[in-house]
PDB file of C-alpha atoms in Angstrom:
ATOM      1  CA  MET A   1      12.844 -14.087   0.572  1.00  0.00           C
ATOM      2  CA  THR A   2      13.297 -12.027  -2.567  1.00  0.00           C
ATOM      3  CA  CYS A   3      11.255  -9.339  -4.294  1.00  0.00           C
ATOM      4  CA  ARG A   4      11.410  -9.895  -8.042  1.00  0.00           C
ATOM      5  CA  THR A   5       8.273  -8.177  -9.368  1.00  0.00           C
ATOM      6  CA  ILE A   6       6.986  -4.802  -8.148  1.00  0.00           C
ATOM      7  CA  ALA A   7       3.663  -3.497  -9.472  1.00  0.00           C
ATOM      8  CA  LEU A   8       2.886   0.225  -9.384  1.00  0.00           C
ATOM      9  CA  CYS A   9      -0.836   1.031  -9.536  1.00  0.00           C
ATOM     10  CA  PHE A  10      -1.363   4.563 -10.861  1.00  0.00           C
ATOM     11  CA  THR A  11      -4.674   6.376 -10.357  1.00  0.00           C
ATOM     12  CA  ASP A  12      -3.887  10.017 -11.246  1.00  0.00           C
ATOM     13  CA  THR A  13      -1.290  12.197 -12.950  1.00  0.00           C
ATOM     14  CA  ALA A  14      -0.493  14.483 -10.006  1.00  0.00           C
ATOM     15  CA  SER A  15       1.002  11.743  -7.851  1.00  0.00           C
ATOM     16  CA  ALA A  16       2.421   9.636 -10.695  1.00  0.00           C
ATOM     17  CA  PRO A  17       6.001  10.986 -10.525  1.00  0.00           C
ATOM     18  CA  THR A  18       6.196  10.362  -6.760  1.00  0.00           C
ATOM     19  CA  LEU A  19       4.930   6.791  -7.062  1.00  0.00           C
ATOM     20  CA  ALA A  20       7.134   6.116 -10.091  1.00  0.00           C
ATOM     21  CA  ARG A  21      10.298   7.327  -8.341  1.00  0.00           C
ATOM     22  CA  ALA A  22       9.540   5.328  -5.177  1.00  0.00           C
ATOM     23  CA  GLY A  23       8.865   2.164  -7.165  1.00  0.00           C
ATOM     24  CA  ALA A  24      11.880   2.550  -9.443  1.00  0.00           C
ATOM     25  CA  ALA A  25      14.210   3.053  -6.463  1.00  0.00           C
ATOM     26  CA  LEU A  26      12.853  -0.122  -4.833  1.00  0.00           C
ATOM     27  CA  ALA A  27      13.193  -2.058  -8.105  1.00  0.00           C
ATOM     28  CA  ARG A  28      16.828  -1.005  -8.400  1.00  0.00           C
ATOM     29  CA  HIS A  29      17.562  -2.005  -4.795  1.00  0.00           C
ATOM     30  CA  HIS A  30      16.010  -5.462  -5.207  1.00  0.00           C
ATOM     31  CA  GLY A  31      16.906  -6.053  -8.855  1.00  0.00           C
ATOM     32  CA  ALA A  32      13.183  -6.408  -9.530  1.00  0.00           C
ATOM     33  CA  HIS A  33      11.044  -6.168 -12.645  1.00  0.00           C
ATOM     34  CA  LEU A  34       8.902  -3.010 -12.563  1.00  0.00           C
ATOM     35  CA  LEU A  35       5.291  -3.223 -13.748  1.00  0.00           C
ATOM     36  CA  GLY A  36       3.266  -0.042 -14.280  1.00  0.00           C
ATOM     37  CA  LEU A  37      -0.542  -0.375 -14.242  1.00  0.00           C
ATOM     38  CA  HIS A  38      -3.253   2.125 -15.113  1.00  0.00           C
ATOM     39  CA  VAL A  39      -6.942   1.603 -15.867  1.00  0.00           C
ATOM     40  CA  LEU A  40      -9.098   3.669 -18.221  1.00  0.00           C
ATOM     41  CA  PRO A  41     -12.469   3.886 -16.432  1.00  0.00           C
ATOM     42  CA  ASP A  42     -15.698   3.464 -18.330  1.00  0.00           C
ATOM     43  CA  PRO A  43     -17.100   6.899 -19.250  1.00  0.00           C
ATOM     44  CA  VAL A  44     -19.736   7.838 -16.684  1.00  0.00           C
ATOM     45  CA  VAL A  45     -22.719   9.745 -18.035  1.00  0.00           C
ATOM     46  CA  HIS A  46     -25.537  10.919 -15.778  1.00  0.00           C
ATOM     47  CA  ALA A  47     -28.854   9.356 -16.764  1.00  0.00           C
ATOM     48  CA  SER A  48     -30.554  12.753 -17.065  1.00  0.00           C
ATOM     49  CA  ILE A  49     -28.253  13.814 -19.908  1.00  0.00           C
ATOM     50  CA  SER A  50     -27.433  10.458 -21.485  1.00  0.00           C
ATOM     51  CA  MET A  51     -29.797  11.031 -24.412  1.00  0.00           C
ATOM     52  CA  TYR A  52     -27.790  14.137 -25.381  1.00  0.00           C
ATOM     53  CA  VAL A  53     -24.361  12.483 -25.305  1.00  0.00           C
ATOM     54  CA  THR A  54     -23.197  11.575 -28.799  1.00  0.00           C
ATOM     55  CA  GLY A  55     -20.573   9.103 -29.886  1.00  0.00           C
ATOM     56  CA  GLU A  56     -18.295  12.029 -30.670  1.00  0.00           C
ATOM     57  CA  ILE A  57     -18.476  13.251 -27.063  1.00  0.00           C
ATOM     58  CA  LEU A  58     -17.693   9.778 -25.750  1.00  0.00           C
ATOM     59  CA  ASN A  59     -14.700   9.648 -28.109  1.00  0.00           C
ATOM     60  CA  GLN A  60     -13.491  12.962 -26.715  1.00  0.00           C
ATOM     61  CA  ILE A  61     -13.776  11.621 -23.156  1.00  0.00           C
ATOM     62  CA  ARG A  62     -11.783   8.539 -24.100  1.00  0.00           C
ATOM     63  CA  ALA A  63      -9.170  10.682 -25.868  1.00  0.00           C
ATOM     64  CA  ARG A  64      -8.638  12.732 -22.700  1.00  0.00           C
ATOM     65  CA  GLN A  65      -8.291   9.522 -20.702  1.00  0.00           C
ATOM     66  CA  ARG A  66      -5.611   8.278 -23.112  1.00  0.00           C
ATOM     67  CA  ASP A  67      -3.766  11.580 -22.807  1.00  0.00           C
ATOM     68  CA  THR A  68      -3.784  11.116 -19.034  1.00  0.00           C
ATOM     69  CA  ALA A  69      -2.503   7.554 -19.408  1.00  0.00           C
ATOM     70  CA  LEU A  70       0.287   8.734 -21.710  1.00  0.00           C
ATOM     71  CA  GLU A  71       1.365  11.357 -19.162  1.00  0.00           C
ATOM     72  CA  ILE A  72       1.509   8.702 -16.429  1.00  0.00           C
ATOM     73  CA  GLU A  73       3.369   6.266 -18.692  1.00  0.00           C
ATOM     74  CA  THR A  74       5.959   8.944 -19.479  1.00  0.00           C
ATOM     75  CA  ALA A  75       6.579   9.634 -15.771  1.00  0.00           C
ATOM     76  CA  PHE A  76       6.814   5.882 -15.085  1.00  0.00           C
ATOM     77  CA  LYS A  77       9.350   5.177 -17.819  1.00  0.00           C
ATOM     78  CA  LYS A  78      11.407   8.266 -16.987  1.00  0.00           C
ATOM     79  CA  ALA A  79      11.762   7.153 -13.361  1.00  0.00           C
ATOM     80  CA  ALA A  80      12.599   3.578 -14.395  1.00  0.00           C
ATOM     81  CA  GLU A  81      15.271   4.805 -16.798  1.00  0.00           C
ATOM     82  CA  ALA A  82      16.816   7.031 -14.118  1.00  0.00           C
ATOM     83  CA  GLU A  83      17.196   4.037 -11.778  1.00  0.00           C
ATOM     84  CA  GLY A  84      18.214   1.524 -14.446  1.00  0.00           C
ATOM     85  CA  ALA A  85      15.111  -0.566 -13.755  1.00  0.00           C
ATOM     86  CA  THR A  86      13.368  -2.796 -16.308  1.00  0.00           C
ATOM     87  CA  PRO A  87       9.893  -1.316 -16.961  1.00  0.00           C
ATOM     88  CA  GLU A  88       6.716  -2.899 -18.324  1.00  0.00           C
ATOM     89  CA  TRP A  89       3.676  -0.708 -18.956  1.00  0.00           C
ATOM     90  CA  ARG A  90       0.056  -1.892 -19.100  1.00  0.00           C
ATOM     91  CA  CYS A  91      -2.864   0.417 -19.783  1.00  0.00           C
ATOM     92  CA  LEU A  92      -6.104  -1.488 -19.282  1.00  0.00           C
ATOM     93  CA  GLU A  93      -9.746  -0.698 -19.984  1.00  0.00           C
ATOM     94  CA  ALA A  94     -12.273  -1.159 -17.180  1.00  0.00           C
ATOM     95  CA  ARG A  95     -14.906  -2.870 -19.379  1.00  0.00           C
ATOM     96  CA  LEU A  96     -17.651  -2.789 -16.729  1.00  0.00           C
ATOM     97  CA  ALA A  97     -15.280  -3.684 -13.869  1.00  0.00           C
ATOM     98  CA  THR A  98     -14.136  -1.228 -11.223  1.00  0.00           C
ATOM     99  CA  ILE A  99     -10.652   0.259 -11.427  1.00  0.00           C
ATOM    100  CA  GLY A 100      -9.662  -1.727  -8.344  1.00  0.00           C
ATOM    101  CA  GLU A 101     -10.913  -5.018  -9.785  1.00  0.00           C
ATOM    102  CA  ARG A 102      -8.957  -4.529 -12.990  1.00  0.00           C
ATOM    103  CA  LEU A 103      -5.801  -3.567 -11.082  1.00  0.00           C
ATOM    104  CA  CYS A 104      -6.109  -6.648  -8.872  1.00  0.00           C
ATOM    105  CA  GLU A 105      -6.094  -8.938 -11.899  1.00  0.00           C
ATOM    106  CA  SER A 106      -2.599  -7.834 -12.919  1.00  0.00           C
ATOM    107  CA  ALA A 107      -1.225  -7.144  -9.420  1.00  0.00           C
ATOM    108  CA  ARG A 108      -1.742 -10.695  -8.124  1.00  0.00           C
ATOM    109  CA  ALA A 109       1.405 -11.960  -9.878  1.00  0.00           C
ATOM    110  CA  ALA A 110       3.592  -9.318  -8.205  1.00  0.00           C
ATOM    111  CA  ASP A 111       5.636  -9.843  -5.059  1.00  0.00           C
ATOM    112  CA  LEU A 112       4.831  -6.312  -3.906  1.00  0.00           C
ATOM    113  CA  VAL A 113       2.229  -3.711  -4.915  1.00  0.00           C
ATOM    114  CA  LEU A 114       2.761   0.046  -4.565  1.00  0.00           C
ATOM    115  CA  VAL A 115      -0.012   2.652  -4.476  1.00  0.00           C
ATOM    116  CA  MET A 116      -0.221   6.310  -3.524  1.00  0.00           C
ATOM    117  CA  ARG A 117      -1.959   7.293  -0.325  1.00  0.00           C
ATOM    118  CA  PRO A 118      -5.288   8.903  -1.305  1.00  0.00           C
ATOM    119  CA  GLU A 119      -5.867  12.518  -0.423  1.00  0.00           C
ATOM    120  CA  ARG A 120      -7.870  12.941   2.779  1.00  0.00           C
ATOM    121  CA  ASP A 121     -10.988  14.078   0.933  1.00  0.00           C
ATOM    122  CA  ALA A 122     -10.817  11.163  -1.512  1.00  0.00           C
ATOM    123  CA  ALA A 123     -12.448   7.793  -0.957  1.00  0.00           C
ATOM    124  CA  GLY A 124      -9.368   5.831  -1.995  1.00  0.00           C
ATOM    125  CA  ARG A 125     -11.539   3.050  -3.381  1.00  0.00           C
ATOM    126  CA  PRO A 126      -8.967   1.468  -5.775  1.00  0.00           C
ATOM    127  CA  GLN A 127      -6.373   1.406  -2.991  1.00  0.00           C
ATOM    128  CA  GLU A 128      -8.808  -0.255  -0.604  1.00  0.00           C
ATOM    129  CA  GLU A 129      -9.844  -2.829  -3.206  1.00  0.00           C
ATOM    130  CA  LEU A 130      -6.200  -3.732  -3.795  1.00  0.00           C
ATOM    131  CA  ILE A 131      -5.538  -4.161  -0.070  1.00  0.00           C
ATOM    132  CA  ARG A 132      -8.675  -6.253   0.451  1.00  0.00           C
ATOM    133  CA  ASN A 133      -8.669  -8.374  -2.700  1.00  0.00           C
ATOM    134  CA  ALA A 134      -5.294  -8.541  -4.466  1.00  0.00           C
ATOM    135  CA  GLY A 135      -3.874 -11.100  -2.024  1.00  0.00           C
ATOM    136  CA  ARG A 136      -0.520  -9.305  -2.113  1.00  0.00           C
ATOM    137  CA  PRO A 137       1.217  -6.944   0.335  1.00  0.00           C
ATOM    138  CA  VAL A 138       0.429  -3.327  -0.599  1.00  0.00           C
ATOM    139  CA  LEU A 139       2.921  -0.570   0.200  1.00  0.00           C
ATOM    140  CA  MET A 140       1.195   2.813   0.401  1.00  0.00           C
ATOM    141  CA  ILE A 141       3.381   5.833  -0.377  1.00  0.00           C
ATOM    142  CA  PRO A 142       2.548   9.212   1.240  1.00  0.00           C
ATOM    143  CA  GLN A 143       2.157  12.386  -0.801  1.00  0.00           C
ATOM    144  CA  GLY A 144       5.439  14.195  -1.417  1.00  0.00           C
ATOM    145  CA  TYR A 145       7.553  11.173  -0.449  1.00  0.00           C
ATOM    146  CA  GLN A 146      11.226  11.290  -1.438  1.00  0.00           C
ATOM    147  CA  PRO A 147      12.661   7.838  -2.234  1.00  0.00           C
ATOM    148  CA  ALA A 148      14.835   6.483   0.559  1.00  0.00           C
ATOM    149  CA  ALA A 149      16.205   3.110   1.586  1.00  0.00           C
ATOM    150  CA  LEU A 150      13.417   1.193   3.321  1.00  0.00           C
ATOM    151  CA  GLY A 151      15.318  -1.860   4.455  1.00  0.00           C
ATOM    152  CA  ALA A 152      17.032  -0.465   7.553  1.00  0.00           C
ATOM    153  CA  SER A 153      14.144  -0.451  10.025  1.00  0.00           C
ATOM    154  CA  ALA A 154      10.416  -0.949  10.531  1.00  0.00           C
ATOM    155  CA  VAL A 155       7.678  -0.773  13.124  1.00  0.00           C
ATOM    156  CA  ILE A 156       5.232  -3.657  12.821  1.00  0.00           C
ATOM    157  CA  GLY A 157       1.809  -3.335  14.374  1.00  0.00           C
ATOM    158  CA  TRP A 158       1.550  -6.667  16.168  1.00  0.00           C
ATOM    159  CA  SER A 159      -1.367  -8.707  17.486  1.00  0.00           C
ATOM    160  CA  ALA A 160      -1.978 -12.440  17.461  1.00  0.00           C
ATOM    161  CA  THR A 161      -4.101 -12.305  14.295  1.00  0.00           C
ATOM    162  CA  ARG A 162      -3.827 -13.678  10.783  1.00  0.00           C
ATOM    163  CA  GLU A 163      -3.488 -10.211   9.258  1.00  0.00           C
ATOM    164  CA  ALA A 164      -0.709  -9.095  11.612  1.00  0.00           C
ATOM    165  CA  THR A 165       1.127 -12.364  11.045  1.00  0.00           C
ATOM    166  CA  ARG A 166       0.982 -11.820   7.284  1.00  0.00           C
ATOM    167  CA  ALA A 167       2.285  -8.276   7.738  1.00  0.00           C
ATOM    168  CA  ALA A 168       5.257  -9.440   9.801  1.00  0.00           C
ATOM    169  CA  HIS A 169       6.295 -12.036   7.223  1.00  0.00           C
ATOM    170  CA  ASP A 170       5.618  -9.712   4.284  1.00  0.00           C
ATOM    171  CA  ALA A 171       7.858  -7.066   5.863  1.00  0.00           C
ATOM    172  CA  VAL A 172      10.799  -9.438   5.422  1.00  0.00           C
ATOM    173  CA  LEU A 173      10.498  -8.729   1.674  1.00  0.00           C
ATOM    174  CA  LEU A 174      11.615  -5.145   2.265  1.00  0.00           C
ATOM    175  CA  LEU A 175      14.044  -5.495   5.166  1.00  0.00           C
ATOM    176  CA  ASP A 176      17.809  -5.906   4.847  1.00  0.00           C
ATOM    177  CA  LYS A 177      20.060  -8.062   6.979  1.00  0.00           C
ATOM    178  CA  GLY A 178      20.810  -6.267  10.225  1.00  0.00           C
ATOM    179  CA  ALA A 179      17.546  -4.301  10.105  1.00  0.00           C
ATOM    180  CA  GLU A 180      16.059  -2.984  13.337  1.00  0.00           C
ATOM    181  CA  VAL A 181      12.478  -4.200  13.824  1.00  0.00           C
ATOM    182  CA  VAL A 182      10.006  -3.159  16.521  1.00  0.00           C
ATOM    183  CA  LEU A 183       7.053  -5.498  17.072  1.00  0.00           C
ATOM    184  CA  LEU A 184       4.607  -3.042  18.589  1.00  0.00           C
ATOM    185  CA  SER A 185       1.622  -4.260  20.568  1.00  0.00           C
ATOM    186  CA  VAL A 186      -0.790  -1.444  21.434  1.00  0.00           C
ATOM    187  CA  GLU A 187      -2.318  -2.951  24.543  1.00  0.00           C
ATOM    188  CA  GLN A 188      -1.529  -3.502  28.197  1.00  0.00           C
ATOM    189  CA  ALA A 189       1.809  -5.209  28.741  1.00  0.00           C
ATOM    190  CA  PRO A 190       1.820  -8.741  30.215  1.00  0.00           C
ATOM    191  CA  ASP A 191       2.179  -9.068  33.970  1.00  0.00           C
ATOM    192  CA  PRO A 192       5.775  -9.296  35.235  1.00  0.00           C
ATOM    193  CA  GLY A 193       7.063 -12.799  34.780  1.00  0.00           C
ATOM    194  CA  GLU A 194       4.627 -13.652  31.997  1.00  0.00           C
ATOM    195  CA  GLN A 195       5.917 -14.269  28.506  1.00  0.00           C
ATOM    196  CA  ASP A 196       4.316 -12.856  25.369  1.00  0.00           C
ATOM    197  CA  TYR A 197       4.994 -16.069  23.482  1.00  0.00           C
ATOM    198  CA  PRO A 198       3.488 -15.243  20.047  1.00  0.00           C
ATOM    199  CA  ALA A 199       5.362 -11.932  19.842  1.00  0.00           C
ATOM    200  CA  ASN A 200       8.608 -13.442  21.124  1.00  0.00           C
ATOM    201  CA  GLU A 201       8.393 -16.257  18.608  1.00  0.00           C
ATOM    202  CA  MET A 202       7.869 -13.711  15.837  1.00  0.00           C
ATOM    203  CA  ALA A 203      10.930 -11.803  17.076  1.00  0.00           C
ATOM    204  CA  ALA A 204      12.892 -15.052  16.862  1.00  0.00           C
ATOM    205  CA  MET A 205      11.750 -15.435  13.250  1.00  0.00           C
ATOM    206  CA  PHE A 206      13.303 -12.067  12.420  1.00  0.00           C
ATOM    207  CA  SER A 207      16.525 -12.997  14.204  1.00  0.00           C
ATOM    208  CA  ARG A 208      16.821 -16.073  12.000  1.00  0.00           C
ATOM    209  CA  HIS A 209      16.674 -13.689   9.032  1.00  0.00           C
ATOM    210  CA  GLU A 210      19.647 -11.902  10.645  1.00  0.00           C
ATOM    211  CA  MET A 211      17.583  -8.941  11.853  1.00  0.00           C
ATOM    212  CA  ASN A 212      17.303  -7.379  15.302  1.00  0.00           C
ATOM    213  CA  ALA A 213      13.753  -7.481  16.657  1.00  0.00           C
ATOM    214  CA  THR A 214      12.358  -6.162  19.920  1.00  0.00           C
ATOM    215  CA  VAL A 215       8.883  -6.563  21.377  1.00  0.00           C
ATOM    216  CA  THR A 216       7.329  -3.342  22.685  1.00  0.00           C
ATOM    217  CA  HIS A 217       4.002  -2.751  24.437  1.00  0.00           C
ATOM    218  CA  ARG A 218       2.348   0.678  24.473  1.00  0.00           C
ATOM    219  CA  SER A 219      -0.881   1.579  26.204  1.00  0.00           C
ATOM    220  CA  PRO A 220      -3.098   3.620  23.876  1.00  0.00           C
ATOM    221  CA  GLY A 221      -4.284   5.871  26.681  1.00  0.00           C
ATOM    222  CA  GLY A 222      -6.526   8.437  25.028  1.00  0.00           C
ATOM    223  CA  SER A 223      -4.853   8.115  21.619  1.00  0.00           C
ATOM    224  CA  ARG A 224      -6.062   6.266  18.552  1.00  0.00           C
ATOM    225  CA  ILE A 225      -4.085   3.118  17.817  1.00  0.00           C
ATOM    226  CA  ALA A 226      -2.815   4.544  14.516  1.00  0.00           C
ATOM    227  CA  GLU A 227      -1.446   7.564  16.389  1.00  0.00           C
ATOM    228  CA  VAL A 228       0.470   5.291  18.776  1.00  0.00           C
ATOM    229  CA  ILE A 229       1.950   3.341  15.864  1.00  0.00           C
ATOM    230  CA  GLU A 230       2.985   6.514  14.045  1.00  0.00           C
ATOM    231  CA  ARG A 231       4.523   7.971  17.204  1.00  0.00           C
ATOM    232  CA  GLU A 232       6.593   4.823  17.706  1.00  0.00           C
ATOM    233  CA  ALA A 233       7.748   4.940  14.080  1.00  0.00           C
ATOM    234  CA  PHE A 234       8.765   8.588  14.467  1.00  0.00           C
ATOM    235  CA  GLU A 235      10.622   8.058  17.745  1.00  0.00           C
ATOM    236  CA  THR A 236      12.533   5.016  16.458  1.00  0.00           C
ATOM    237  CA  GLY A 237      13.206   6.514  13.019  1.00  0.00           C
ATOM    238  CA  ALA A 238      11.542   3.591  11.257  1.00  0.00           C
ATOM    239  CA  SER A 239      11.725   3.567   7.459  1.00  0.00           C
ATOM    240  CA  PHE A 240       8.210   2.153   7.176  1.00  0.00           C
ATOM    241  CA  ILE A 241       5.265   0.751   9.101  1.00  0.00           C
ATOM    242  CA  ALA A 242       3.809  -2.718   8.492  1.00  0.00           C
ATOM    243  CA  THR A 243       0.378  -3.738   9.738  1.00  0.00           C
ATOM    244  CA  GLY A 244      -2.446  -6.148   9.137  1.00  0.00           C
ATOM    245  CA  ALA A 245      -5.352  -4.580   7.267  1.00  0.00           C
ATOM    246  CA  PHE A 246      -9.144  -4.654   7.579  1.00  0.00           C
ATOM    247  CA  GLY A 247      -9.386  -7.357  10.204  1.00  0.00           C
ATOM    248  CA  HIS A 248     -13.128  -6.783  10.681  1.00  0.00           C
ATOM    249  CA  SER A 249     -16.186  -6.979   8.441  1.00  0.00           C
ATOM    250  CA  LYS A 250     -16.923  -4.127   6.040  1.00  0.00           C
ATOM    251  CA  ALA A 251     -19.994  -3.195   8.097  1.00  0.00           C
ATOM    252  CA  TYR A 252     -17.882  -2.903  11.279  1.00  0.00           C
ATOM    253  CA  ASP A 253     -15.277  -0.858   9.407  1.00  0.00           C
ATOM    254  CA  PHE A 254     -17.911   1.514   8.050  1.00  0.00           C
ATOM    255  CA  VAL A 255     -19.541   2.164  11.427  1.00  0.00           C
ATOM    256  CA  LEU A 256     -16.514   2.334  13.730  1.00  0.00           C
ATOM    257  CA  GLY A 257     -13.604   3.033  11.411  1.00  0.00           C
ATOM    258  CA  THR A 258     -10.339   1.090  11.498  1.00  0.00           C
ATOM    259  CA  VAL A 259      -6.645   1.472  12.173  1.00  0.00           C
ATOM    260  CA  THR A 260      -6.182   0.682   8.491  1.00  0.00           C
ATOM    261  CA  ARG A 261      -8.233   3.629   7.332  1.00  0.00           C
ATOM    262  CA  ASP A 262      -6.574   5.970   9.834  1.00  0.00           C
ATOM    263  CA  LEU A 263      -3.150   5.052   8.461  1.00  0.00           C
ATOM    264  CA  MET A 264      -4.390   5.274   4.875  1.00  0.00           C
ATOM    265  CA  GLN A 265      -5.484   8.843   5.465  1.00  0.00           C
ATOM    266  CA  ARG A 266      -2.773  10.194   7.769  1.00  0.00           C
ATOM    267  CA  ALA A 267       0.477   8.212   7.733  1.00  0.00           C
ATOM    268  CA  LYS A 268       3.541  10.339   7.010  1.00  0.00           C
ATOM    269  CA  ARG A 269       5.765   7.425   5.978  1.00  0.00           C
ATOM    270  CA  PRO A 270       5.214   4.336   3.789  1.00  0.00           C
ATOM    271  CA  VAL A 271       2.853   1.744   5.243  1.00  0.00           C
ATOM    272  CA  LEU A 272       2.834  -1.916   4.237  1.00  0.00           C
ATOM    273  CA  PHE A 273      -0.698  -3.352   4.466  1.00  0.00           C
ATOM    274  CA  SER A 274      -1.320  -7.119   4.499  1.00  0.00           C
ATOM    275  CA  LYS A 275      -4.717  -8.797   4.429  1.00  0.00           C
TER     276      LYS A 275
END
C-alpha cells in the first residue's frame, strides 16, 4: 500500500506551523502530493444586532478571514518547501455548509488526512466531522508535536469490529517494513489454551507486509480504555496509535463519552482514527 496524497486540514493560525511541518515531513517520506485545505466560515452575526451590521462591516470580517488564510497558506508552503514536498493550496468558502462538510468534500480523494488535536476547551467539531464523514483515515497531531518518523512502530487498539479492522489496515499506510506493531485488546485475556483467532489473523496480515506484530491483552482495571492504550504506547515507544473511531451512535457518544473523544482530547502522540 502506498500513500500518494496527504491532505492537511487547517482550522487556526496558532497550530498551522505544527500541522504543516508534520504533513510536509510525511509527504517527503512517502513521496506524496501535499494538499492544504482551509475554509472561510460564513460570517456569523447575532440576530439582535443584525440590523446594525452594514455591508462594510461584513467586508471587514471577510478581509480578516482572508488575512488568516494567507498566514496559514504561508506556513503551509514554507514547510513544504523545507521538505521538498509538492504543495497544493485550496482556500474554500463555507457557503452555508459547515467547515467540516466543506473539508470533507476535498479530503475524500486523499489517502490520508491530517488535522490538529483540538484544545481541551474546544469542541473540535471540524475534526470530528472529518473522522465521521470523510471516509478516509484521519491522523490527529498533538499540540507542540515535533515531526518524527512514524513508520517504525504502532499500538493498534484492537477489537473484532469494523472500525478497528479499518484502523489496522489503514495503519499499514504509515508503517515501514520491519515495523513493530502491538495489537492491543483492552479486555480479559482468553482462557489458557484458547486462541484469539481474529487478532492472530490480523497479526498474520502484518507479517505478510513484513512487519512484526504481537497480540497483547490488558485488563482496564479502574482505568479508562484510552488511558490503557496510551500507557501501552508509552511503554513500547510507539510512534503512533491507531484505533477505530465512534463505533456507537451519536446519542450514546454524547451521554457516555467514547474512547475516541478521550484520545482526541488527551493523546500525547499522533492518533490514526478510522471510521
